[in-house]
Amino acid sequence: MFNLPTLEELEALRSLEVEEERIEYFGKCLGFDSLGFESLYDVRFDFWYLNFLFGVEQDFSVEKLQLLLRITDEVLEKSIPEMISEGKPPLGPTQSFQLFKDLILRYTEQGPSNDRIDRESDVFSMSNVTKVTEYLGKSFYRHYNAYVASFSEVREVEMRTIALEVESPPNFQPLAMGILQHVTEE
């Protein structure tokens, strides 16, 4: 449905200094016609855009930026929406985090050579992996249940109020109104 930005688009995005222009152009790169999307798309857009900003802050090359967006998009998609669309429960945060680790480690300097891509610029250093992992732990995984809720179906709940009749306890006279009885000893 949406395409992540190309290398050329990411390069253009990095060069934009005005935040509003960057947001608008990022939306166009993804295929959004205008800002002010449906709530589900707002969540995805924010997810992608905040991951992009993190990569820019880390001074990642456009290749690493694109790779970061691809990895985080795959983690989101396979953890939550894909599972829900298949009628399965979303992955738990631990399973999702394992998926993230498996994906990112394919693109590290120490990753298995048969899975690793050949261009050095596309490979994350272990320092990059640590920073990305910390970032996702403080953002995506911190709010994982909110992401799950936002992608879940809205279910209507019917509530009814039922009036229950409850008996009142008998009304006893106050102690001051009681009769004083003398007890005689025998």
Tab-separated table of C-alpha atoms in Angstrom:
chain	number	residue	atom	x	y	z
A	1	MET	CA	0.000	0.000	0.000
A	2	PHE	CA	2.779	2.437	0.932
A	3	ASN	CA	6.319	2.589	-0.349
A	4	LEU	CA	9.247	3.559	1.791
A	5	PRO	CA	11.307	6.448	0.401
A	6	THR	CA	13.925	5.718	-2.261
A	7	LEU	CA	17.591	6.595	-1.736
A	8	GLU	CA	17.133	9.760	-3.806
A	9	GLU	CA	14.079	10.797	-1.788
A	10	LEU	CA	15.923	10.166	1.476
A	11	GLU	CA	18.798	12.329	0.285
A	12	ALA	CA	16.334	15.118	-0.573
A	13	LEU	CA	14.614	14.698	2.809
A	14	ARG	CA	17.905	15.012	4.670
A	15	SER	CA	18.623	18.298	2.929
A	16	LEU	CA	15.282	19.896	3.880
A	17	GLU	CA	15.707	22.102	6.930
A	18	VAL	CA	12.130	23.302	7.484
A	19	GLU	CA	10.296	20.640	9.510
A	20	GLU	CA	6.885	21.233	7.885
A	21	GLU	CA	8.394	20.825	4.398
A	22	ARG	CA	10.196	17.677	5.478
A	23	ILE	CA	7.000	16.174	6.930
A	24	GLU	CA	4.981	17.020	3.812
A	25	TYR	CA	7.633	15.625	1.467
A	26	PHE	CA	8.034	12.493	3.599
A	27	GLY	CA	4.266	11.934	3.349
A	28	LYS	CA	4.387	12.314	-0.433
A	29	CYS	CA	7.292	9.856	-0.642
A	30	LEU	CA	5.197	7.306	1.251
A	31	GLY	CA	2.166	7.902	-0.945
A	32	PHE	CA	0.016	9.978	1.383
A	33	ASP	CA	-1.945	12.565	-0.590
A	34	SER	CA	-2.095	15.037	2.258
A	35	LEU	CA	-1.532	15.265	5.968
A	36	GLY	CA	-4.433	14.669	8.321
A	37	PHE	CA	-4.810	10.986	7.533
A	38	GLU	CA	-6.994	8.339	9.060
A	39	SER	CA	-5.870	7.463	12.585
A	40	LEU	CA	-4.307	4.121	11.561
A	41	TYR	CA	-2.204	5.864	8.956
A	42	ASP	CA	-1.204	8.554	11.447
A	43	VAL	CA	0.326	5.828	13.608
A	44	ARG	CA	2.300	4.334	10.711
A	45	PHE	CA	3.399	7.724	9.434
A	46	ASP	CA	4.649	8.763	12.879
A	47	PHE	CA	6.407	5.434	13.288
A	48	TRP	CA	8.256	5.809	9.975
A	49	TYR	CA	8.954	9.502	10.399
A	50	LEU	CA	10.330	9.198	13.930
A	51	ASN	CA	12.561	6.319	12.832
A	52	PHE	CA	13.765	8.480	9.941
A	53	LEU	CA	14.543	11.372	12.319
A	54	PHE	CA	16.469	9.027	14.589
A	55	GLY	CA	18.569	7.842	11.646
A	56	VAL	CA	19.267	11.434	10.592
A	57	GLU	CA	20.219	12.301	14.179
A	58	GLN	CA	22.668	9.379	14.139
A	59	ASP	CA	24.092	10.693	10.848
A	60	PHE	CA	23.328	7.428	9.043
A	61	SER	CA	24.046	7.307	5.322
A	62	VAL	CA	20.957	7.236	3.092
A	63	GLU	CA	21.578	3.501	2.587
A	64	LYS	CA	21.537	2.911	6.347
A	65	LEU	CA	18.472	5.154	6.696
A	66	GLN	CA	16.628	3.106	4.109
A	67	LEU	CA	17.730	-0.110	5.764
A	68	LEU	CA	16.599	1.149	9.177
A	69	LEU	CA	13.178	2.023	7.734
A	70	ARG	CA	12.899	-1.373	6.012
A	71	ILE	CA	13.825	-3.287	9.166
A	72	THR	CA	11.513	-1.329	11.475
A	73	ASP	CA	8.684	-1.507	8.936
A	74	GLU	CA	9.064	-5.287	8.676
A	75	VAL	CA	9.118	-5.616	12.466
A	76	LEU	CA	5.935	-3.540	12.798
A	77	GLU	CA	4.155	-5.332	9.958
A	78	LYS	CA	5.048	-8.881	11.008
A	79	SER	CA	4.461	-8.221	14.706
A	80	ILE	CA	1.050	-6.614	14.595
A	81	PRO	CA	-1.003	-5.839	11.417
A	82	GLU	CA	-0.070	-8.985	9.482
A	83	MET	CA	-0.927	-11.177	12.463
A	84	ILE	CA	-4.245	-9.404	13.036
A	85	SER	CA	-5.192	-9.613	9.332
A	86	GLU	CA	-4.558	-13.376	9.468
A	87	GLY	CA	-6.866	-13.663	12.470
A	88	LYS	CA	-4.001	-14.437	14.830
A	89	PRO	CA	-3.067	-12.556	17.973
A	90	PRO	CA	-0.222	-10.064	17.512
A	91	LEU	CA	3.229	-11.144	18.581
A	92	GLY	CA	4.098	-10.359	22.172
A	93	PRO	CA	6.762	-7.717	22.766
A	94	THR	CA	9.411	-10.371	23.491
A	95	GLN	CA	8.700	-12.245	20.253
A	96	SER	CA	8.638	-8.990	18.298
A	97	PHE	CA	11.942	-7.912	19.827
A	98	GLN	CA	13.483	-11.262	18.835
A	99	LEU	CA	12.280	-10.656	15.272
A	100	PHE	CA	13.926	-7.213	15.346
A	101	LYS	CA	17.216	-8.672	16.636
A	102	ASP	CA	17.218	-11.371	13.958
A	103	LEU	CA	16.626	-8.804	11.218
A	104	ILE	CA	19.146	-6.205	12.321
A	105	LEU	CA	21.880	-8.730	13.012
A	106	ARG	CA	21.712	-9.811	9.366
A	107	TYR	CA	23.026	-6.358	8.511
A	108	THR	CA	25.915	-6.084	10.943
A	109	GLU	CA	29.608	-6.411	10.435
A	110	GLN	CA	29.528	-9.665	12.399
A	111	GLY	CA	26.339	-10.985	10.770
A	112	PRO	CA	26.349	-14.282	8.897
A	113	SER	CA	28.042	-13.670	5.542
A	114	ASN	CA	25.414	-15.614	3.593
A	115	ASP	CA	22.658	-13.293	4.899
A	116	ARG	CA	24.715	-10.112	4.900
A	117	ILE	CA	24.549	-7.672	2.043
A	118	ASP	CA	27.747	-6.865	0.197
A	119	ARG	CA	27.927	-3.066	0.244
A	120	GLU	CA	29.825	-1.859	3.309
A	121	SER	CA	27.713	1.328	3.531
A	122	ASP	CA	24.620	-0.818	4.170
A	123	VAL	CA	26.150	-2.591	7.136
A	124	PHE	CA	25.481	-1.454	10.692
A	125	SER	CA	28.330	-1.397	13.179
A	126	MET	CA	27.682	-2.946	16.565
A	127	SER	CA	27.628	0.609	17.940
A	128	ASN	CA	24.818	1.430	15.467
A	129	VAL	CA	22.947	-1.715	16.490
A	130	THR	CA	23.216	-0.759	20.163
A	131	LYS	CA	21.891	2.749	19.465
A	132	VAL	CA	19.014	1.486	17.298
A	133	THR	CA	18.126	-1.142	19.916
A	134	GLU	CA	18.108	1.448	22.712
A	135	TYR	CA	16.047	3.818	20.597
A	136	LEU	CA	13.419	1.200	19.727
A	137	GLY	CA	13.331	0.062	23.359
A	138	LYS	CA	12.516	3.604	24.455
A	139	SER	CA	10.008	4.263	21.679
A	140	PHE	CA	8.334	1.365	19.870
A	141	TYR	CA	8.678	-1.291	22.562
A	142	ARG	CA	7.888	1.103	25.385
A	143	HIS	CA	4.521	1.755	23.729
A	144	TYR	CA	4.094	-1.670	22.129
A	145	ASN	CA	0.645	-2.304	23.613
A	146	ALA	CA	-0.554	1.060	22.294
A	147	TYR	CA	0.578	0.020	18.797
A	148	VAL	CA	-1.276	-3.272	19.202
A	149	ALA	CA	-4.423	-1.428	20.286
A	150	SER	CA	-4.210	1.026	17.390
A	151	PHE	CA	-4.053	-1.772	14.814
A	152	SER	CA	-6.700	-3.947	16.472
A	153	GLU	CA	-10.271	-4.010	15.320
A	154	VAL	CA	-12.632	-1.682	17.067
A	155	ARG	CA	-15.187	-3.756	18.879
A	156	GLU	CA	-18.463	-2.321	19.948
A	157	VAL	CA	-19.404	-3.031	23.499
A	158	GLU	CA	-23.031	-3.093	24.561
A	159	MET	CA	-23.646	-1.974	28.110
A	160	ARG	CA	-26.930	-2.323	29.939
A	161	THR	CA	-28.014	-0.964	33.266
A	162	ILE	CA	-30.141	-3.263	35.376
A	163	ALA	CA	-32.062	-1.973	38.388
A	164	LEU	CA	-31.777	-4.368	41.296
A	165	GLU	CA	-34.181	-4.174	44.177
A	166	VAL	CA	-32.380	-4.586	47.455
A	167	GLU	CA	-34.167	-4.910	50.801
A	168	SER	CA	-33.339	-2.333	53.380
A	169	PRO	CA	-32.448	-3.534	56.839
A	170	PRO	CA	-35.146	-3.013	59.519
A	171	ASN	CA	-35.227	0.371	61.176
A	172	PHE	CA	-34.046	0.003	64.777
A	173	GLN	CA	-34.778	2.573	67.455
A	174	PRO	CA	-31.781	4.540	68.683
A	175	LEU	CA	-30.285	3.204	71.912
A	176	ALA	CA	-31.367	6.329	73.795
A	177	MET	CA	-34.978	5.426	73.110
A	178	GLY	CA	-34.577	1.960	74.556
A	179	ILE	CA	-36.321	0.890	77.793
A	180	LEU	CA	-34.173	0.541	80.840
A	181	GLN	CA	-34.867	-2.737	82.536
A	182	HIS	CA	-33.710	-3.553	85.945
A	183	VAL	CA	-32.333	-6.925	86.476
A	184	THR	CA	-32.868	-8.309	89.924
A	185	GLU	CA	-30.508	-10.746	91.420
A	186	GLU	CA	-31.918	-13.794	93.039
